[in-house]
Every structure is written in C-alpha cells, then in structure tokens.
Amino acid sequence: MMNIKLTGIAIAAAIAAALALAYWPAPDGGAPESVAIAAASAPAGRSLESYLHIDASVPAADASVVVSLVQRLERLAASGRPEDAYAAYNLLDDCIVFQRESRLPGLEFELGREMTAEEKAAQQQLCAGLTQRQRDDRLGYLATAAKAGVPGAATLFLSEGPFGDRSALRNRPDDPLVQAWKRQAIAQLTAQADEAELSSVATLMMTYLRDGEMVQKDAPQAYGYLLALRLVYDDILAPGVTNPYQDEYWHWLQDELTPAQQAAAAAKGQAIAAKFRQHTGRPGHG
C-alpha cells in the first residue's frame, strides 16, 4: 500500500513542477531545465488497464461488461471515501480533456507514448454520455478530496481557480468569496506540505517565488520549501543523478535571505524531509 501511495506522490510532484513552470516562470537565473529533470525522474504511474477501469471493478465472470461513466461515479460516491471523490474528479476531468483534445496528455506522460486507437475508442465510449451536471459536480469532488488531504488534490484545487474560474483571481481579486477561496487553497497546501506531500511542497515553493495573484512574494517561505525538496530528492534520486534543487541552480534565491532567514528555512526544510522519511521508512543521510 505504501509503494502505491509513494508512486502517486512522486507523480503528483512531477505534475506540480510542470504546472508551476507553466503558471510561474522562473526568475532570471532560475532553473527550468533542472525542475524538468525532477519531473522526468518520477517513476511510472498506474497501468493502462487500471487507468481505463479505475474503481469500476466487476466480478471476474463479468469482466467483459462495460461499466458506464454513471455507474463508475455512483460506485465512487457510494464509498464515502475522499480518495474515491478524488478518483471521481479525475474521471470526469479526463473526459473533459479527452473530448477537447481527443487524447489524455496525463496518461501519455505516464505511459511514455501516445494512446492507441483502441485506447482512444474505449475512452470515447466511456465519456460519450458526459453531462453538464457531471462537469459541474467534478469541482465538488475535488474540494472534498483536498479538504481531506488526499495527495495531489490541494495542488489541483489551486490550479482550477476559484470555483473553476481562474480569471476570478485577476478580475475579482477583492471579492470576499475569491478571498476566502484563496485562504482555503493556501491553507490546504500548507497543511499538506507540512505532511511532506510533495506536490504541495513544490507548488508552494513556486507560488512564493514572486508576487502573484495568490500571494505576495515570500523568499524565506520559498527557500524553506526548496530545501525540503532538496533533502527529499537527495534521498530518492539514484546515485549520480543531479539534484535539481541544489544551490548551484538556486543561489539567487538563497542570496535574498539574511542568515537568520536561511536558518529558519533550513529548519523548515529539515522538518518536512523528516516527515517524508517517517512516512516512507527511509533513513536520513549520515
């Protein structure tokens, strides 16, 4: 069970790094290539079969039975588990993406190849009955998962924007509802980062790098999360693989901090890395 969870965490972190680069380009002297290395180092994700049949298990004798989108959503909702709420969100979001692009970039990223014609036909059949109500419900599923701390959900909650409207951060920044959403999004990410959920750590690091629609720049916060990632990747990268979070690439950020701020950031990073080792059973260096 732990191995499955770790794979999901690593993939979520890789996706978070890619999303962060898309929304928050690195300042001059930054290291976009180095973050891409971290994404490329993530382990393979779920199998194709589990992807196309997620939480839609049927008895072995009925393995040929096609389980509809409605049936899958009903089964997921009936469990009451936040992990299944997250699966429901992803199921619906995949359908939305597939109907728009005729492919699933996230799946292709995990597989390392394009979808076959058979895989596309199966996805098209699954998503053919997608309704507007289901489209609207997906954000509720995501909110449930993020509130419960499902790995990766807090990062996607942020990327969706207030109530699914990313433009609201720019067009309605003083709206009390938007302000409340921002507080919720950051609080969820912070709670998950403190628990060493890597996609949240990476997302907060990039978010605090500069003034933006979500937060004001906070270099000490950003550097603390960066140090956490450095320590974690020191543990999980294969020997000889360059750690993309070392100061060779990020010295410009360290230089913005006072010695006291650097010490506080180091303590923050060490605490998160210790939590990661606790979750994974990995020993620390030294």
mmCIF file of C-alpha atoms in Angstrom:
data_model
loop_
_atom_site.group_PDB
_atom_site.id
_atom_site.type_symbol
_atom_site.label_atom_id
_atom_site.label_comp_id
_atom_site.label_asym_id
_atom_site.label_seq_id
_atom_site.Cartn_x
_atom_site.Cartn_y
_atom_site.Cartn_z
ATOM 1 C CA MET A 1 0.000 0.000 0.000
ATOM 2 C CA MET A 2 2.845 2.371 0.832
ATOM 3 C CA ASN A 3 4.500 1.777 -2.562
ATOM 4 C CA ILE A 4 1.285 2.699 -4.361
ATOM 5 C CA LYS A 5 0.971 5.863 -2.306
ATOM 6 C CA LEU A 6 4.582 6.858 -2.937
ATOM 7 C CA THR A 7 4.182 6.404 -6.672
ATOM 8 C CA GLY A 8 1.168 8.711 -6.618
ATOM 9 C CA ILE A 9 3.050 11.280 -4.552
ATOM 10 C CA ALA A 10 6.024 11.289 -6.911
ATOM 11 C CA ILE A 11 3.841 11.621 -9.992
ATOM 12 C CA ALA A 12 1.833 14.407 -8.382
ATOM 13 C CA ALA A 13 5.058 16.230 -7.555
ATOM 14 C CA ALA A 14 6.273 15.893 -11.114
ATOM 15 C CA ILE A 15 2.991 17.221 -12.468
ATOM 16 C CA ALA A 16 3.063 20.043 -9.920
ATOM 17 C CA ALA A 17 6.523 21.039 -11.095
ATOM 18 C CA ALA A 18 5.321 21.137 -14.681
ATOM 19 C CA LEU A 19 2.223 23.131 -13.743
ATOM 20 C CA ALA A 20 4.305 25.532 -11.689
ATOM 21 C CA LEU A 21 6.600 26.225 -14.607
ATOM 22 C CA ALA A 22 3.596 26.902 -16.811
ATOM 23 C CA TYR A 23 2.000 29.373 -14.392
ATOM 24 C CA TRP A 24 5.056 30.825 -12.631
ATOM 25 C CA PRO A 25 8.123 31.025 -14.920
ATOM 26 C CA ALA A 26 11.397 31.052 -13.026
ATOM 27 C CA PRO A 27 13.021 34.472 -12.496
ATOM 28 C CA ASP A 28 16.137 35.348 -14.470
ATOM 29 C CA GLY A 29 18.879 32.954 -13.474
ATOM 30 C CA GLY A 30 16.342 30.293 -12.494
ATOM 31 C CA ALA A 31 16.476 26.670 -13.457
ATOM 32 C CA PRO A 32 13.574 25.490 -15.588
ATOM 33 C CA GLU A 33 15.646 22.644 -17.012
ATOM 34 C CA SER A 34 16.551 21.444 -13.544
ATOM 35 C CA VAL A 35 12.928 21.228 -12.465
ATOM 36 C CA ALA A 36 12.149 19.312 -15.631
ATOM 37 C CA ILE A 37 14.790 16.786 -14.553
ATOM 38 C CA ALA A 38 12.813 16.210 -11.377
ATOM 39 C CA ALA A 39 9.659 15.568 -13.379
ATOM 40 C CA ALA A 40 11.470 13.181 -15.685
ATOM 41 C CA SER A 41 12.801 11.210 -12.719
ATOM 42 C CA ALA A 42 9.331 10.311 -11.445
ATOM 43 C CA PRO A 43 8.527 6.590 -11.516
ATOM 44 C CA ALA A 44 5.982 5.105 -13.898
ATOM 45 C CA GLY A 45 2.369 5.593 -12.924
ATOM 46 C CA ARG A 46 -0.726 3.415 -12.916
ATOM 47 C CA SER A 47 -1.163 0.779 -15.558
ATOM 48 C CA LEU A 48 -3.274 1.454 -18.624
ATOM 49 C CA GLU A 49 -5.851 -1.117 -17.572
ATOM 50 C CA SER A 50 -6.301 0.417 -14.135
ATOM 51 C CA TYR A 51 -6.466 3.863 -15.743
ATOM 52 C CA LEU A 52 -9.315 2.939 -18.092
ATOM 53 C CA HIS A 53 -11.136 0.863 -15.465
ATOM 54 C CA ILE A 54 -10.496 2.916 -12.345
ATOM 55 C CA ASP A 55 -12.709 1.887 -9.422
ATOM 56 C CA ALA A 56 -15.082 0.162 -11.785
ATOM 57 C CA SER A 57 -14.316 -3.401 -10.782
ATOM 58 C CA VAL A 58 -16.797 -6.116 -11.718
ATOM 59 C CA PRO A 59 -16.833 -9.798 -10.795
ATOM 60 C CA ALA A 60 -14.314 -11.852 -12.749
ATOM 61 C CA ALA A 61 -17.060 -13.680 -14.615
ATOM 62 C CA ASP A 62 -18.374 -10.344 -15.858
ATOM 63 C CA ALA A 63 -15.031 -8.882 -16.866
ATOM 64 C CA SER A 64 -16.322 -8.126 -20.361
ATOM 65 C CA VAL A 65 -19.161 -5.969 -19.029
ATOM 66 C CA VAL A 66 -18.752 -2.311 -19.942
ATOM 67 C CA VAL A 67 -19.223 -0.135 -16.866
ATOM 68 C CA SER A 68 -20.658 3.251 -17.783
ATOM 69 C CA LEU A 69 -19.478 6.607 -16.527
ATOM 70 C CA VAL A 70 -22.627 6.971 -14.443
ATOM 71 C CA GLN A 71 -22.085 3.574 -12.811
ATOM 72 C CA ARG A 72 -18.474 4.370 -12.003
ATOM 73 C CA LEU A 73 -19.404 7.690 -10.449
ATOM 74 C CA GLU A 74 -22.174 6.073 -8.409
ATOM 75 C CA ARG A 75 -19.770 3.462 -7.032
ATOM 76 C CA LEU A 76 -17.182 6.068 -6.166
ATOM 77 C CA ALA A 77 -19.715 8.344 -4.479
ATOM 78 C CA ALA A 78 -21.241 5.458 -2.530
ATOM 79 C CA SER A 79 -17.983 4.620 -0.769
ATOM 80 C CA GLY A 80 -17.809 7.952 1.042
ATOM 81 C CA ARG A 81 -14.009 7.822 0.853
ATOM 82 C CA PRO A 82 -12.209 11.085 -0.064
ATOM 83 C CA GLU A 83 -9.804 9.062 -2.221
ATOM 84 C CA ASP A 84 -12.773 7.948 -4.290
ATOM 85 C CA ALA A 85 -14.014 11.532 -4.513
ATOM 86 C CA TYR A 86 -10.602 12.363 -5.987
ATOM 87 C CA ALA A 87 -10.929 9.450 -8.412
ATOM 88 C CA ALA A 88 -14.336 10.768 -9.461
ATOM 89 C CA TYR A 89 -12.869 14.205 -10.125
ATOM 90 C CA ASN A 90 -10.091 12.719 -12.224
ATOM 91 C CA LEU A 91 -12.510 10.504 -14.097
ATOM 92 C CA LEU A 92 -14.640 13.496 -15.074
ATOM 93 C CA ASP A 93 -11.699 15.765 -15.756
ATOM 94 C CA ASP A 94 -10.187 13.138 -18.046
ATOM 95 C CA CYS A 95 -13.421 13.033 -20.016
ATOM 96 C CA ILE A 96 -13.454 16.813 -20.373
ATOM 97 C CA VAL A 97 -9.849 16.826 -21.569
ATOM 98 C CA PHE A 98 -10.410 13.911 -23.928
ATOM 99 C CA GLN A 99 -13.461 15.483 -25.520
ATOM 100 C CA ARG A 100 -11.473 18.657 -26.088
ATOM 101 C CA GLU A 101 -8.191 17.148 -27.283
ATOM 102 C CA SER A 102 -9.009 13.562 -28.347
ATOM 103 C CA ARG A 103 -6.144 12.408 -26.114
ATOM 104 C CA LEU A 104 -5.157 12.250 -22.459
ATOM 105 C CA PRO A 105 -1.838 14.084 -22.010
ATOM 106 C CA GLY A 106 -1.559 12.968 -18.378
ATOM 107 C CA LEU A 107 -1.880 9.308 -19.322
ATOM 108 C CA GLU A 108 0.553 9.678 -22.203
ATOM 109 C CA PHE A 109 3.029 11.304 -19.803
ATOM 110 C CA GLU A 110 2.798 8.297 -17.511
ATOM 111 C CA LEU A 111 2.953 5.730 -20.326
ATOM 112 C CA GLY A 112 5.702 7.479 -22.255
ATOM 113 C CA ARG A 113 3.776 7.092 -25.501
ATOM 114 C CA GLU A 114 0.646 8.232 -27.314
ATOM 115 C CA MET A 115 -2.679 6.479 -26.838
ATOM 116 C CA THR A 116 -3.525 3.761 -29.323
ATOM 117 C CA ALA A 117 -6.674 3.798 -31.442
ATOM 118 C CA GLU A 118 -8.165 1.099 -29.195
ATOM 119 C CA GLU A 119 -7.457 3.129 -26.071
ATOM 120 C CA LYS A 120 -8.984 6.239 -27.615
ATOM 121 C CA ALA A 121 -12.081 4.294 -28.635
ATOM 122 C CA ALA A 122 -12.504 2.982 -25.089
ATOM 123 C CA GLN A 123 -12.156 6.475 -23.641
ATOM 124 C CA GLN A 124 -14.568 7.904 -26.193
ATOM 125 C CA GLN A 125 -17.140 5.249 -25.306
ATOM 126 C CA LEU A 126 -16.730 5.960 -21.605
ATOM 127 C CA CYS A 127 -17.125 9.720 -21.976
ATOM 128 C CA ALA A 128 -19.879 9.808 -24.603
ATOM 129 C CA GLY A 129 -22.605 10.387 -22.047
ATOM 130 C CA LEU A 130 -20.859 13.152 -20.082
ATOM 131 C CA THR A 131 -23.441 15.693 -18.905
ATOM 132 C CA GLN A 132 -23.173 19.318 -17.838
ATOM 133 C CA ARG A 133 -24.259 18.311 -14.330
ATOM 134 C CA GLN A 134 -21.334 15.912 -14.143
ATOM 135 C CA ARG A 135 -18.986 18.620 -15.374
ATOM 136 C CA ASP A 136 -20.204 20.885 -12.593
ATOM 137 C CA ASP A 137 -20.021 18.155 -9.939
ATOM 138 C CA ARG A 138 -16.343 17.450 -10.531
ATOM 139 C CA LEU A 139 -15.211 20.519 -8.549
ATOM 140 C CA GLY A 140 -17.223 19.351 -5.566
ATOM 141 C CA TYR A 141 -15.442 16.010 -5.678
ATOM 142 C CA LEU A 142 -12.099 17.804 -5.825
ATOM 143 C CA ALA A 143 -12.972 20.074 -2.893
ATOM 144 C CA THR A 144 -13.867 17.023 -0.794
ATOM 145 C CA ALA A 145 -10.565 15.356 -1.622
ATOM 146 C CA ALA A 146 -8.496 18.479 -0.990
ATOM 147 C CA LYS A 147 -10.166 19.176 2.339
ATOM 148 C CA ALA A 148 -9.448 15.592 3.427
ATOM 149 C CA GLY A 149 -5.789 15.820 2.425
ATOM 150 C CA VAL A 150 -5.754 13.353 -0.459
ATOM 151 C CA PRO A 151 -2.263 13.609 -2.041
ATOM 152 C CA GLY A 152 -2.267 15.852 -5.098
ATOM 153 C CA ALA A 153 -5.768 17.233 -4.567
ATOM 154 C CA ALA A 154 -4.681 20.511 -2.952
ATOM 155 C CA THR A 155 -2.453 21.305 -5.919
ATOM 156 C CA LEU A 156 -5.250 20.674 -8.415
ATOM 157 C CA PHE A 157 -7.677 22.663 -6.253
ATOM 158 C CA LEU A 158 -5.344 25.627 -6.679
ATOM 159 C CA SER A 159 -4.869 25.083 -10.406
ATOM 160 C CA GLU A 160 -8.636 25.014 -11.028
ATOM 161 C CA GLY A 161 -9.016 28.560 -9.687
ATOM 162 C CA PRO A 162 -11.895 29.939 -7.610
ATOM 163 C CA PHE A 163 -14.939 27.777 -8.305
ATOM 164 C CA GLY A 164 -13.390 26.686 -11.595
ATOM 165 C CA ASP A 165 -12.808 30.242 -12.827
ATOM 166 C CA ARG A 166 -9.084 31.002 -12.988
ATOM 167 C CA SER A 167 -9.786 34.515 -14.260
ATOM 168 C CA ALA A 168 -11.519 35.412 -10.985
ATOM 169 C CA LEU A 169 -8.145 35.881 -9.289
ATOM 170 C CA ARG A 170 -7.360 38.642 -11.765
ATOM 171 C CA ASN A 171 -10.807 40.067 -12.444
ATOM 172 C CA ARG A 172 -12.347 39.899 -8.958
ATOM 173 C CA PRO A 173 -9.435 39.994 -6.510
ATOM 174 C CA ASP A 174 -11.421 41.857 -3.835
ATOM 175 C CA ASP A 175 -14.471 39.612 -3.985
ATOM 176 C CA PRO A 176 -14.920 38.130 -0.471
ATOM 177 C CA LEU A 177 -15.665 34.730 -1.987
ATOM 178 C CA VAL A 178 -12.451 34.814 -4.006
ATOM 179 C CA GLN A 179 -10.501 35.942 -0.952
ATOM 180 C CA ALA A 180 -11.966 33.081 1.083
ATOM 181 C CA TRP A 181 -11.108 30.610 -1.685
ATOM 182 C CA LYS A 182 -7.504 31.848 -1.722
ATOM 183 C CA ARG A 183 -7.172 31.391 2.030
ATOM 184 C CA GLN A 184 -8.607 27.898 1.750
ATOM 185 C CA ALA A 185 -6.330 26.949 -1.140
ATOM 186 C CA ILE A 186 -3.164 28.116 0.643
ATOM 187 C CA ALA A 187 -4.216 26.562 3.948
ATOM 188 C CA GLN A 188 -4.804 23.195 2.286
ATOM 189 C CA LEU A 189 -1.466 23.313 0.503
ATOM 190 C CA THR A 190 0.354 24.359 3.676
ATOM 191 C CA ALA A 191 -1.182 21.560 5.731
ATOM 192 C CA GLN A 192 -0.239 19.010 3.091
ATOM 193 C CA ALA A 193 3.258 20.427 2.637
ATOM 194 C CA ASP A 194 3.819 20.139 6.382
ATOM 195 C CA GLU A 195 2.965 16.456 5.987
ATOM 196 C CA ALA A 196 5.590 16.160 3.202
ATOM 197 C CA GLU A 197 3.083 15.773 0.353
ATOM 198 C CA LEU A 198 5.471 16.648 -2.439
ATOM 199 C CA SER A 199 3.113 18.204 -4.967
ATOM 200 C CA SER A 200 2.025 20.708 -2.310
ATOM 201 C CA VAL A 201 5.637 21.429 -1.340
ATOM 202 C CA ALA A 202 6.587 22.083 -4.975
ATOM 203 C CA THR A 203 3.504 24.187 -5.624
ATOM 204 C CA LEU A 204 4.072 26.414 -2.591
ATOM 205 C CA MET A 205 7.733 26.827 -3.446
ATOM 206 C CA MET A 206 6.854 28.173 -6.881
ATOM 207 C CA THR A 207 3.907 30.215 -5.593
ATOM 208 C CA TYR A 208 6.024 32.098 -3.042
ATOM 209 C CA LEU A 209 8.824 32.875 -5.508
ATOM 210 C CA ARG A 210 7.208 36.103 -6.702
ATOM 211 C CA ASP A 211 4.282 38.452 -6.217
ATOM 212 C CA GLY A 212 1.249 36.922 -7.844
ATOM 213 C CA GLU A 213 -2.499 36.622 -7.816
ATOM 214 C CA MET A 214 -2.399 34.141 -4.933
ATOM 215 C CA VAL A 215 0.222 35.528 -2.543
ATOM 216 C CA GLN A 216 2.888 38.165 -2.192
ATOM 217 C CA LYS A 217 6.462 37.057 -2.734
ATOM 218 C CA ASP A 218 7.954 35.378 0.320
ATOM 219 C CA ALA A 219 11.538 34.310 -0.389
ATOM 220 C CA PRO A 220 12.093 32.687 3.051
ATOM 221 C CA GLN A 221 8.997 30.531 2.582
ATOM 222 C CA ALA A 222 10.011 29.604 -0.950
ATOM 223 C CA TYR A 223 13.525 28.685 0.142
ATOM 224 C CA GLY A 224 12.262 26.552 3.018
ATOM 225 C CA TYR A 225 10.153 24.500 0.641
ATOM 226 C CA LEU A 226 13.027 24.320 -1.833
ATOM 227 C CA LEU A 227 15.329 22.951 0.877
ATOM 228 C CA ALA A 228 12.706 20.342 1.739
ATOM 229 C CA LEU A 229 12.638 19.210 -1.876
ATOM 230 C CA ARG A 230 16.430 19.172 -1.999
ATOM 231 C CA LEU A 231 16.636 16.895 1.031
ATOM 232 C CA VAL A 232 13.893 14.589 -0.235
ATOM 233 C CA TYR A 233 15.455 14.306 -3.678
ATOM 234 C CA ASP A 234 18.833 13.622 -2.062
ATOM 235 C CA ASP A 235 17.129 10.578 -0.576
ATOM 236 C CA ILE A 236 15.229 9.333 -3.632
ATOM 237 C CA LEU A 237 17.450 10.150 -6.622
ATOM 238 C CA ALA A 238 19.668 7.400 -7.968
ATOM 239 C CA PRO A 239 23.417 7.783 -7.364
ATOM 240 C CA GLY A 240 24.996 10.132 -9.873
ATOM 241 C CA VAL A 241 21.741 11.902 -10.762
ATOM 242 C CA THR A 242 21.954 15.667 -10.283
ATOM 243 C CA ASN A 243 19.645 17.080 -7.626
ATOM 244 C CA PRO A 244 17.728 19.879 -9.405
ATOM 245 C CA TYR A 245 17.137 21.762 -6.147
ATOM 246 C CA GLN A 246 20.753 22.384 -5.163
ATOM 247 C CA ASP A 247 22.083 25.924 -4.743
ATOM 248 C CA GLU A 248 24.039 25.693 -7.975
ATOM 249 C CA TYR A 249 20.704 26.470 -9.620
ATOM 250 C CA TRP A 250 19.005 28.420 -6.843
ATOM 251 C CA HIS A 251 21.794 30.547 -5.338
ATOM 252 C CA TRP A 252 19.944 33.688 -6.401
ATOM 253 C CA LEU A 253 17.129 32.772 -4.017
ATOM 254 C CA GLN A 254 19.430 31.979 -1.124
ATOM 255 C CA ASP A 255 21.210 35.304 -1.641
ATOM 256 C CA GLU A 256 17.966 37.178 -0.916
ATOM 257 C CA LEU A 257 17.820 35.837 2.644
ATOM 258 C CA THR A 258 19.513 37.001 5.820
ATOM 259 C CA PRO A 259 21.464 34.401 7.824
ATOM 260 C CA ALA A 260 18.569 34.180 10.274
ATOM 261 C CA GLN A 261 16.095 33.604 7.458
ATOM 262 C CA GLN A 262 18.346 30.948 5.966
ATOM 263 C CA ALA A 263 18.488 29.182 9.315
ATOM 264 C CA ALA A 264 14.689 29.271 9.664
ATOM 265 C CA ALA A 265 14.286 27.968 6.099
ATOM 266 C CA ALA A 266 16.746 25.157 6.838
ATOM 267 C CA ALA A 267 14.741 24.140 9.905
ATOM 268 C CA LYS A 268 11.545 24.144 7.862
ATOM 269 C CA GLY A 269 13.079 22.050 5.124
ATOM 270 C CA GLN A 270 14.539 19.559 7.585
ATOM 271 C CA ALA A 271 11.203 19.150 9.355
ATOM 272 C CA ILE A 272 9.388 18.382 6.097
ATOM 273 C CA ALA A 273 12.125 15.994 4.953
ATOM 274 C CA ALA A 274 11.987 14.220 8.313
ATOM 275 C CA LYS A 275 8.243 13.800 7.896
ATOM 276 C CA PHE A 276 8.797 12.346 4.409
ATOM 277 C CA ARG A 277 11.301 9.833 5.792
ATOM 278 C CA GLN A 278 8.868 8.948 8.556
ATOM 279 C CA HIS A 279 6.113 8.256 6.028
ATOM 280 C CA THR A 280 8.351 6.243 3.734
ATOM 281 C CA GLY A 281 10.549 4.495 6.257
ATOM 282 C CA ARG A 282 13.659 5.917 4.616
ATOM 283 C CA PRO A 283 16.738 6.594 6.764
ATOM 284 C CA GLY A 284 18.312 10.047 6.696
ATOM 285 C CA HIS A 285 21.787 10.691 5.409
ATOM 286 C CA GLY A 286 24.722 10.460 7.719
#
